[in-house]
Coordinates of N, CA and C and ligand atoms in Angstrom, one line a residue:
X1 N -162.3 63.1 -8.0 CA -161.9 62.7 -9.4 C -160.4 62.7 -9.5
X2 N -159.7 61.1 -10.1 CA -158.7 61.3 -10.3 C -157.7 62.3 -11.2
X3 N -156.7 63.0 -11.0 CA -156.5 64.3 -11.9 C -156.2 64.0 -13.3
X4 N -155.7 62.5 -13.7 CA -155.2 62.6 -15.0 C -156.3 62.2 -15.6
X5 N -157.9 62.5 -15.1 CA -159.0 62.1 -16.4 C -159.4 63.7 -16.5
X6 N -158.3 64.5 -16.2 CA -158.8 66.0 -16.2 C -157.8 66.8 -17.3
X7 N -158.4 67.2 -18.5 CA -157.2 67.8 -19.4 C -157.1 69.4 -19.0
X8 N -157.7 69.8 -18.1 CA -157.1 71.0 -17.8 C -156.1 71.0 -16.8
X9 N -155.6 70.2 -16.4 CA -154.5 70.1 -15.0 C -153.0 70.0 -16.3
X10 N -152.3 70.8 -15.4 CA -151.3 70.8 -16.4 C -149.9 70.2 -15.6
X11 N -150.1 70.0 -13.9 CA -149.6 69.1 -13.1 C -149.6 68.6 -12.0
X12 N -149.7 67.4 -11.6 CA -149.9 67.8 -10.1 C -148.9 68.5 -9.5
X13 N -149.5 69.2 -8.1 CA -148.6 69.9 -7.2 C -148.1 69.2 -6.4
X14 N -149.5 69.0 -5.6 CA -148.9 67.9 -4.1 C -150.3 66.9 -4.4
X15 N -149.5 65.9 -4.3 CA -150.9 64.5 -4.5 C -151.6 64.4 -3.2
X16 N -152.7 63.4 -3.2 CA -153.7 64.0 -2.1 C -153.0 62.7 -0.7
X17 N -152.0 62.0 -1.0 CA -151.7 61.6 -0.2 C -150.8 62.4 0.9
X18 N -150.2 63.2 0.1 CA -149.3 64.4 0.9 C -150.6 65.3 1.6
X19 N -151.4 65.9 0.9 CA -152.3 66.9 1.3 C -152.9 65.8 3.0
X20 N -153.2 64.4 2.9 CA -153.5 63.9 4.1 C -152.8 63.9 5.2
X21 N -151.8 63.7 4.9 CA -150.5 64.0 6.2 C -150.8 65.3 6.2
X22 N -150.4 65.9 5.7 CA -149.8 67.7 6.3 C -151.4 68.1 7.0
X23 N -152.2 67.5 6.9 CA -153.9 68.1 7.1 C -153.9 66.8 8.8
X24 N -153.0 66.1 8.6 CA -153.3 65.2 10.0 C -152.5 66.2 11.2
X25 N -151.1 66.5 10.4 CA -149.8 67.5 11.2 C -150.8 68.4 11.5
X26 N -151.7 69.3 10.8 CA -152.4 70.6 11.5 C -153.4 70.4 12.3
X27 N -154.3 69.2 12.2 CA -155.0 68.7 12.9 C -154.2 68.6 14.6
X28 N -153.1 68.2 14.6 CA -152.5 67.9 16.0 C -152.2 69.5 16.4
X29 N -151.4 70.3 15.6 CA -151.2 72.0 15.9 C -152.2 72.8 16.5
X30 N -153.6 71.9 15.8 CA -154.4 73.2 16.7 C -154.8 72.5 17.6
X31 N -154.7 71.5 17.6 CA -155.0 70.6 18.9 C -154.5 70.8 20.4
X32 N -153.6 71.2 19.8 CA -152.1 71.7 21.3 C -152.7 73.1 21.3
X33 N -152.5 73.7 20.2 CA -152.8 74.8 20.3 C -154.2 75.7 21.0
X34 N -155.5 74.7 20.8 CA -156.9 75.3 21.7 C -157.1 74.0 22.8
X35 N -156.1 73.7 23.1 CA -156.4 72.8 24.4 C -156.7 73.7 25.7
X36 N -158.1 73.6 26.7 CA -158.1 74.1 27.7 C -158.3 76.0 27.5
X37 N -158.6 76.3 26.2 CA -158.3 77.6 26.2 C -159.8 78.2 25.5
X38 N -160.6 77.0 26.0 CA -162.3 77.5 26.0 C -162.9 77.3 24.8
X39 N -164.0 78.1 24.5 CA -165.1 77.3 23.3 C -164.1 77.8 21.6
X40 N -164.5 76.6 21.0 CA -163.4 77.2 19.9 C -164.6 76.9 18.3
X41 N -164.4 77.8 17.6 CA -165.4 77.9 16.7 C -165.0 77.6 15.4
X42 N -164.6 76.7 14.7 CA -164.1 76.7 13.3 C -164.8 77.0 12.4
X43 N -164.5 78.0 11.3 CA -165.1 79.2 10.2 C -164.5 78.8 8.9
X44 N -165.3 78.0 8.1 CA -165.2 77.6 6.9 C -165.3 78.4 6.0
X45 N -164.8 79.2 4.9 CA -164.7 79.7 4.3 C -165.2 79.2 2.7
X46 N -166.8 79.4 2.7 CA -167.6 78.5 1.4 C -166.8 79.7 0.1
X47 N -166.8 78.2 -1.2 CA -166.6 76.9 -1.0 C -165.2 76.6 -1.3
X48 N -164.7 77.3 -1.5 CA -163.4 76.3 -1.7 C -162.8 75.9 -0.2
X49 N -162.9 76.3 1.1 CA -162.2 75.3 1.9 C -163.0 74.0 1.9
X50 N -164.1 73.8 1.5 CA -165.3 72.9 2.1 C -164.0 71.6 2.1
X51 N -163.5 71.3 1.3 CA -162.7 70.0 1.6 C -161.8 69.9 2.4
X52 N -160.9 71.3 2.4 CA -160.3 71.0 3.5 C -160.8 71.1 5.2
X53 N -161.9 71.8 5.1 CA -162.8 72.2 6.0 C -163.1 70.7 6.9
X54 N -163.9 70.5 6.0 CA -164.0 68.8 6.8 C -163.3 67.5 7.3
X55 N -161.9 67.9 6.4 CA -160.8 66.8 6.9 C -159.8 67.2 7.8
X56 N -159.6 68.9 7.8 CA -159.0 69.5 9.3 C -159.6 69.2 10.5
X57 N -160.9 69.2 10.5 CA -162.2 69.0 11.6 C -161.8 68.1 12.4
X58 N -162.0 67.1 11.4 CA -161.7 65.4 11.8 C -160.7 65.1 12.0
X59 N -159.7 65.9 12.7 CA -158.2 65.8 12.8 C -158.0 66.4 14.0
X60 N -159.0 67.1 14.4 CA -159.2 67.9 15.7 C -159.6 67.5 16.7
X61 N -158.8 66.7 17.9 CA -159.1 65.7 18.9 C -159.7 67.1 20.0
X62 N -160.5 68.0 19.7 CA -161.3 68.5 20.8 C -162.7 69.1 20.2
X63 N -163.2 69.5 21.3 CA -164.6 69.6 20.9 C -164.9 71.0 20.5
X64 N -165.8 70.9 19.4 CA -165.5 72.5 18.3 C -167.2 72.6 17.7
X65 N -167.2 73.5 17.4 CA -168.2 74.2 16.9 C -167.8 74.5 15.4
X66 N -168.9 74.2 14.6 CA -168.6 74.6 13.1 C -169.6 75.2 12.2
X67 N -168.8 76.7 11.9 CA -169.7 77.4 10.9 C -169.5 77.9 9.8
X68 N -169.9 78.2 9.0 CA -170.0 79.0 7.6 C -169.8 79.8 7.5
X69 N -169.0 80.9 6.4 CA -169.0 82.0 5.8 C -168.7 82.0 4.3
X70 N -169.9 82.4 3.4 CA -169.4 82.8 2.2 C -169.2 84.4 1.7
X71 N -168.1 84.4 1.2 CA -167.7 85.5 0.8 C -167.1 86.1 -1.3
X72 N -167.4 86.8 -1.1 CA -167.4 87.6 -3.1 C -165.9 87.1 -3.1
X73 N -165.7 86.4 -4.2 CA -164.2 85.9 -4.9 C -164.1 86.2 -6.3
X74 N -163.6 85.7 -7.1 CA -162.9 85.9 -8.3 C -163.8 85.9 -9.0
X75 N -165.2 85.7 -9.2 CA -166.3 85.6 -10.4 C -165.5 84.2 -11.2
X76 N -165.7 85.3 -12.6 CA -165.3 84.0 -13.4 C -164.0 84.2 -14.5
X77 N -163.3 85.3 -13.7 CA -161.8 85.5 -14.0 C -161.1 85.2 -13.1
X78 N -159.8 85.4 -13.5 CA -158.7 84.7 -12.7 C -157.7 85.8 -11.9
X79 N -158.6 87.1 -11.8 CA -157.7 88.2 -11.2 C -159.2 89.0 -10.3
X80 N -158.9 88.9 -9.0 CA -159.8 89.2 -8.1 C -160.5 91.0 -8.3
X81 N -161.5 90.7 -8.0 CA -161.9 92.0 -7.8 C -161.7 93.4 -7.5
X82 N -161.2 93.1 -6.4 CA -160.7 94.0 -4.7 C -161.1 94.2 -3.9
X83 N -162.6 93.8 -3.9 CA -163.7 94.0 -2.7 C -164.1 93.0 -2.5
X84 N -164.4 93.0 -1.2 CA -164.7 91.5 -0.4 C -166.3 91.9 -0.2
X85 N -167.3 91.2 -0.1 CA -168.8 91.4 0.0 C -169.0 90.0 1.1
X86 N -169.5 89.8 2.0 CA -170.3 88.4 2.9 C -171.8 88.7 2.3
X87 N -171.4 87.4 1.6 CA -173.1 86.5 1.1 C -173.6 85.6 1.9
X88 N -172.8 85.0 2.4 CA -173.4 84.0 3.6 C -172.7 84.4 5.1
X89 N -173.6 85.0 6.4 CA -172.7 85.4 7.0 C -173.1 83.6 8.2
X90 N -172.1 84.2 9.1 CA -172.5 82.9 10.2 C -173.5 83.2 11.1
X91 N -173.8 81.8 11.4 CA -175.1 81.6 12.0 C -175.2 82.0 13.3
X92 N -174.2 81.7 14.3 CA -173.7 81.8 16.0 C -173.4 83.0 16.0
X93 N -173.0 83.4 17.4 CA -172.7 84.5 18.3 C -171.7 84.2 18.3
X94 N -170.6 85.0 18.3 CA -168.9 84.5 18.3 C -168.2 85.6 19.3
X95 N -169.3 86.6 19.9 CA -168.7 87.0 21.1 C -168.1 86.2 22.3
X96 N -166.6 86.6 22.4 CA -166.3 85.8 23.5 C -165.4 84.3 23.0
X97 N -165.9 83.8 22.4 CA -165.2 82.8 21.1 C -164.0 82.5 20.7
X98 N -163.3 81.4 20.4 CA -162.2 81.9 19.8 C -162.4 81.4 18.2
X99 N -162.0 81.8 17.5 CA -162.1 81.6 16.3 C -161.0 81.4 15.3
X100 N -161.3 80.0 14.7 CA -160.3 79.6 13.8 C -161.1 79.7 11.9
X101 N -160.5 80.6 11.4 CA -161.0 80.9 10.4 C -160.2 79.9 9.1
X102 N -161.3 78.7 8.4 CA -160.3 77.7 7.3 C -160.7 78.0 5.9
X103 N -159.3 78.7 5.2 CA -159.5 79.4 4.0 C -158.7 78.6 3.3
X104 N -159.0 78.1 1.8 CA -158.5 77.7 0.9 C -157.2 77.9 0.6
X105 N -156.6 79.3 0.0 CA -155.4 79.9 -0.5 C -155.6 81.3 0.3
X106 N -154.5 81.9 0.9 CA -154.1 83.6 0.9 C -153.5 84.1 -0.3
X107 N -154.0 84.4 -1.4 CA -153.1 85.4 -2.7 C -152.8 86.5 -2.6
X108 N -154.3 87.2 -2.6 CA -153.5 88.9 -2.2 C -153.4 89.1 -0.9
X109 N -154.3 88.4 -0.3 CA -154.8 88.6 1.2 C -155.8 89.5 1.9
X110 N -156.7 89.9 0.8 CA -157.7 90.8 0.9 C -158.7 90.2 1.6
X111 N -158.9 88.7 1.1 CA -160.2 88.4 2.0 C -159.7 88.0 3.5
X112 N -158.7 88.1 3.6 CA -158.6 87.2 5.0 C -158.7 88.5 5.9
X113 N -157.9 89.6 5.3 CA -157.7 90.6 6.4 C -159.1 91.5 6.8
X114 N -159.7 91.5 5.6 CA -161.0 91.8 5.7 C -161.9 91.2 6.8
X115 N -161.9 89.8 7.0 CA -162.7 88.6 7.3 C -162.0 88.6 9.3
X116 N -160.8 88.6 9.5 CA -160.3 89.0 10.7 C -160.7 90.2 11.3
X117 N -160.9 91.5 10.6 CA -161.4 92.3 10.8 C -162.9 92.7 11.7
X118 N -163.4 92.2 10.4 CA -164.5 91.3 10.6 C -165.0 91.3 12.4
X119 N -164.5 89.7 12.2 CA -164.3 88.9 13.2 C -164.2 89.0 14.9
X120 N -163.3 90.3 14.7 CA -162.5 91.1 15.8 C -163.7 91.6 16.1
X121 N -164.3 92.5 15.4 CA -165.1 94.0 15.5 C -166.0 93.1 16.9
X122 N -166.8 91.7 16.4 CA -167.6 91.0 17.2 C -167.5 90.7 18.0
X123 N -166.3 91.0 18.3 CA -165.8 91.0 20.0 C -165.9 89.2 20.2
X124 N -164.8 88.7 19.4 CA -164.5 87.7 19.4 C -163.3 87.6 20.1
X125 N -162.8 86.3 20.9 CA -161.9 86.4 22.0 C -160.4 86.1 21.4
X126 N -160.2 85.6 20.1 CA -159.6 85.4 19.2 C -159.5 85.1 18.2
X127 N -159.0 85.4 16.9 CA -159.0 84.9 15.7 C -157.7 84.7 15.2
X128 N -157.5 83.0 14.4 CA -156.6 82.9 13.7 C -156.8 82.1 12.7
X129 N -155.9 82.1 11.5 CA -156.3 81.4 10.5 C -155.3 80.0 9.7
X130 N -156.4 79.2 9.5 CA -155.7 78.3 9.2 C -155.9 77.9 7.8
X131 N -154.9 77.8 6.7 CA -155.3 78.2 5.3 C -154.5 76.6 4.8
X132 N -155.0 75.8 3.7 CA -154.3 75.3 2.9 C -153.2 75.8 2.2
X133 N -153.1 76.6 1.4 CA -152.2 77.1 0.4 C -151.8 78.6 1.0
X134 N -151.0 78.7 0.8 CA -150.5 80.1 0.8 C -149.1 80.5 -0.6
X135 N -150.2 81.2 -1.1 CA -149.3 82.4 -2.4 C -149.0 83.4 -2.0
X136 N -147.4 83.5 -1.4 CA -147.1 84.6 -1.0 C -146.5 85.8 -2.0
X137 N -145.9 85.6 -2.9 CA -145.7 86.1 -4.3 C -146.9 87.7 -4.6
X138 N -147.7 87.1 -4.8 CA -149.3 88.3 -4.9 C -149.6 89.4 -3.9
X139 N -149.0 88.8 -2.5 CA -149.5 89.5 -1.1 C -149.4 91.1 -1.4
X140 N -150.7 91.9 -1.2 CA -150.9 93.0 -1.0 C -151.5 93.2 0.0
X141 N -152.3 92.7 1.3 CA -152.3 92.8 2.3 C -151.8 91.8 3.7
X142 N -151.1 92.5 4.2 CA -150.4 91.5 5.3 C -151.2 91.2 6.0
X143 N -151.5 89.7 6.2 CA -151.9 88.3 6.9 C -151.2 87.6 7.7
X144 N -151.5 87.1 8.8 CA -150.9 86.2 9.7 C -151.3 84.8 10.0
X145 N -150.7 84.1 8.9 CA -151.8 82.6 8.9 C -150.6 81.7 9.7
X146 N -151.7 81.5 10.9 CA -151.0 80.2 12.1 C -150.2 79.1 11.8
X147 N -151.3 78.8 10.5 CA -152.0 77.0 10.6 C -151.6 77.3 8.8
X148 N -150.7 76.7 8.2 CA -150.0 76.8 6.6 C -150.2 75.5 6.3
X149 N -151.3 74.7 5.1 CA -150.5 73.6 5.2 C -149.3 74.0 3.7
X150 N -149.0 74.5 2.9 CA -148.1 74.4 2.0 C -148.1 75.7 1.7
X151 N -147.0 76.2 0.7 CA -146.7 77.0 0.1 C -146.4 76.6 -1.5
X152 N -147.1 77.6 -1.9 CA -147.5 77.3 -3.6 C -146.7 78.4 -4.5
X153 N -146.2 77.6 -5.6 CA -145.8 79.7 -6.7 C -146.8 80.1 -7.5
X154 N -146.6 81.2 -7.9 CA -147.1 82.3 -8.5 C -147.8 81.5 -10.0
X155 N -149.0 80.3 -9.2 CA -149.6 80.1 -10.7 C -151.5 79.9 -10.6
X156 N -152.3 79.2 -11.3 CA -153.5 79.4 -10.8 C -153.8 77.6 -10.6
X157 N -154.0 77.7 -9.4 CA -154.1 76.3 -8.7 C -155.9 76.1 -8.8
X158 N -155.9 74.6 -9.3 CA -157.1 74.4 -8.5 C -157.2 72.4 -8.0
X159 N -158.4 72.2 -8.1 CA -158.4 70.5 -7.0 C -158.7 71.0 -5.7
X160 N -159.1 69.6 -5.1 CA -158.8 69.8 -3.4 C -159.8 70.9 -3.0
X161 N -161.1 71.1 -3.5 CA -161.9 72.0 -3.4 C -162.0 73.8 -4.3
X162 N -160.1 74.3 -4.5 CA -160.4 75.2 -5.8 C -160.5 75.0 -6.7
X163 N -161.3 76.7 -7.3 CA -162.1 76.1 -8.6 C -161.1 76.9 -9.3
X164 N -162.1 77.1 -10.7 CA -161.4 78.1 -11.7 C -163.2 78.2 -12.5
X165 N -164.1 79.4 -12.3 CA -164.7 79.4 -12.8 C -165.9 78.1 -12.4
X166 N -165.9 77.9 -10.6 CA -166.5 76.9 -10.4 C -166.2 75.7 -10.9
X167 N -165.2 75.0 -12.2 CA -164.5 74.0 -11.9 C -163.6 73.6 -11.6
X168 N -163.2 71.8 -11.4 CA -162.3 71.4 -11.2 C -162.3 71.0 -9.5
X169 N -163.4 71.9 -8.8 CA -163.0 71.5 -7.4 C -162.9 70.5 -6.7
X170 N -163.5 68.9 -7.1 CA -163.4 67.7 -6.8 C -162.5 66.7 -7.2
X171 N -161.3 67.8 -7.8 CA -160.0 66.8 -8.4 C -159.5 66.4 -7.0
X172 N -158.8 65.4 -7.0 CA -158.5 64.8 -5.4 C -156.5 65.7 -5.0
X173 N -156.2 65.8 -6.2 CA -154.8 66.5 -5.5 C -155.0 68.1 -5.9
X174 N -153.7 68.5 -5.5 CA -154.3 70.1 -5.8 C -152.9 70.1 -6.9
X175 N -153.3 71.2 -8.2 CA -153.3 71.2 -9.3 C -152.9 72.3 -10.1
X176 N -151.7 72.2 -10.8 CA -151.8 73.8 -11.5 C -152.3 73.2 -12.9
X177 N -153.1 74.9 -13.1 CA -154.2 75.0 -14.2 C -153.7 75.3 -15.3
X178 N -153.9 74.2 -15.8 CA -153.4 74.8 -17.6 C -153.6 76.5 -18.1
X179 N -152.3 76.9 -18.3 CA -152.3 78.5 -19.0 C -153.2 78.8 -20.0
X180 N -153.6 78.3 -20.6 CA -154.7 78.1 -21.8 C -155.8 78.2 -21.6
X181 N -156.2 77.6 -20.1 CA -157.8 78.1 -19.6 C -158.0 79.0 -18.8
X182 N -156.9 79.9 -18.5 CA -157.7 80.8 -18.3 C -157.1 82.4 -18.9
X183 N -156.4 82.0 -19.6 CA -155.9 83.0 -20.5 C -156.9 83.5 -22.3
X184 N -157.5 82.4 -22.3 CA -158.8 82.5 -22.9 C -160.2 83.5 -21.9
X185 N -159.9 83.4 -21.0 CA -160.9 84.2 -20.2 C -160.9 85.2 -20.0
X186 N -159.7 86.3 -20.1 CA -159.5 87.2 -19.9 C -159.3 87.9 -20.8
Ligands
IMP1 P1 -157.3 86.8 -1.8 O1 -156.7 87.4 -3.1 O2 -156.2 86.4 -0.8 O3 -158.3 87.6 -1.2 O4 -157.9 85.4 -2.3 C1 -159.3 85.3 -2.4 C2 -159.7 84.0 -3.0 O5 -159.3 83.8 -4.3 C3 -159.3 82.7 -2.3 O6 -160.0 82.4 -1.2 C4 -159.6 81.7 -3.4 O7 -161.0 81.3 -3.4 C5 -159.3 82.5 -4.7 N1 -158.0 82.2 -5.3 C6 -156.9 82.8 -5.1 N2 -155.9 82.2 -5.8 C7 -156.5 81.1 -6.4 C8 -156.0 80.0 -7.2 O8 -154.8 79.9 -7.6 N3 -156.9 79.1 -7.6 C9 -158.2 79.1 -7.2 N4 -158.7 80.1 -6.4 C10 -157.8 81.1 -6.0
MG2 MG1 -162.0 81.1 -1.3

């Protein structure tokens, strides 16, 4: 959906032409980066990476494995919970594995450090993470994300697969959210 038939976007951030370059640049990064260095597992993080999920993929000139994880997020407010819950865990064996974990935004960084944690326990041969957005402003737990494609401020983004309350995810750029909707929600 183009953004300006959307009255809750109050601007674009980065239009989806930029989002395709910087998503081609990381596609080459891990490229270099898991060349020769064995089975490599990319971990979508349902749903808001789902879009970036699929166009990082396709940017990745080597051969990869691709799975799922959904995990407890914001409900239907705009200030997280604290607790991370797996509702959908993955399908594969990831012992041994390396693992590239693709997450929408880092805010506080609860789910990621949780989800690395995770990861590790499985006796996975490595994990690293490759995020669209990073809000570092919020960070209450330290995260080490590889693979950045931008850096965002301290507002509530969505498009580009985030939501706000499940919508908005299919806006094509990514987007700050009118103050108005979700300050009604809280
Ligand atoms: P965390 O606070 O780093 O654990 O972020 C958890 C999740 O909150 C992210 O994966 C997103 O799904 C969601 N989230 C954080 N900030 C935003 C935002 O600005 N817009 C939409 N979703 C967000
Ligand atoms: Mg998410």
């Amino acid at each position: 959906m183009k953004s300006n038939l959307c009255d809750a976007v109050e601007k674009v951030l980065i239009p989806k032409s930029e989002i395709d370059k910087r998503i081609e640049e990381l596609g080459q990064e891990i490229t270099e980066e898991y060349r020769d260095k064995g089975e490599l597992i990319v971990v979508g993080i349902l749903r808001g990476a789902a879009m970036f999920m699929s166009n990082l993929t396709l940017n990745i000139d080597l051969e990869v494995g691709i799975d799922f994880m959904a995990v407890s997020s914001y409900g239907h407010s705009s200030e997280s919970s604290g607790t991370v819950r797996i509702i959908k865990d993955l399908e594969e064996d990831i012992a041994g594995k390396n693992i590239l974990i693709v997450e929408d935004i880092v805010d506080s960084g609860r789910t990621l450090s949780y989800l690395v944690r995770n990861l590790m326990d499985r006796k996975a041969k490595s994990v690293k993470i490759a995020s669209l957005l990073d809000k570092p402003e919020r960070r209450t737990n330290e995260v080490d994300v590889q693979f950045k494609g931008f850096t965002v401020p301290n507002e509530f983004i969505v498009g580009y697969g985030l939501d706000f309350a499940q919508q908005f995810r299919n806006i094509e750029d990514i987007c700050i959210l009118k103050k108005s909707f979700y300050e009604k929600e809280i």
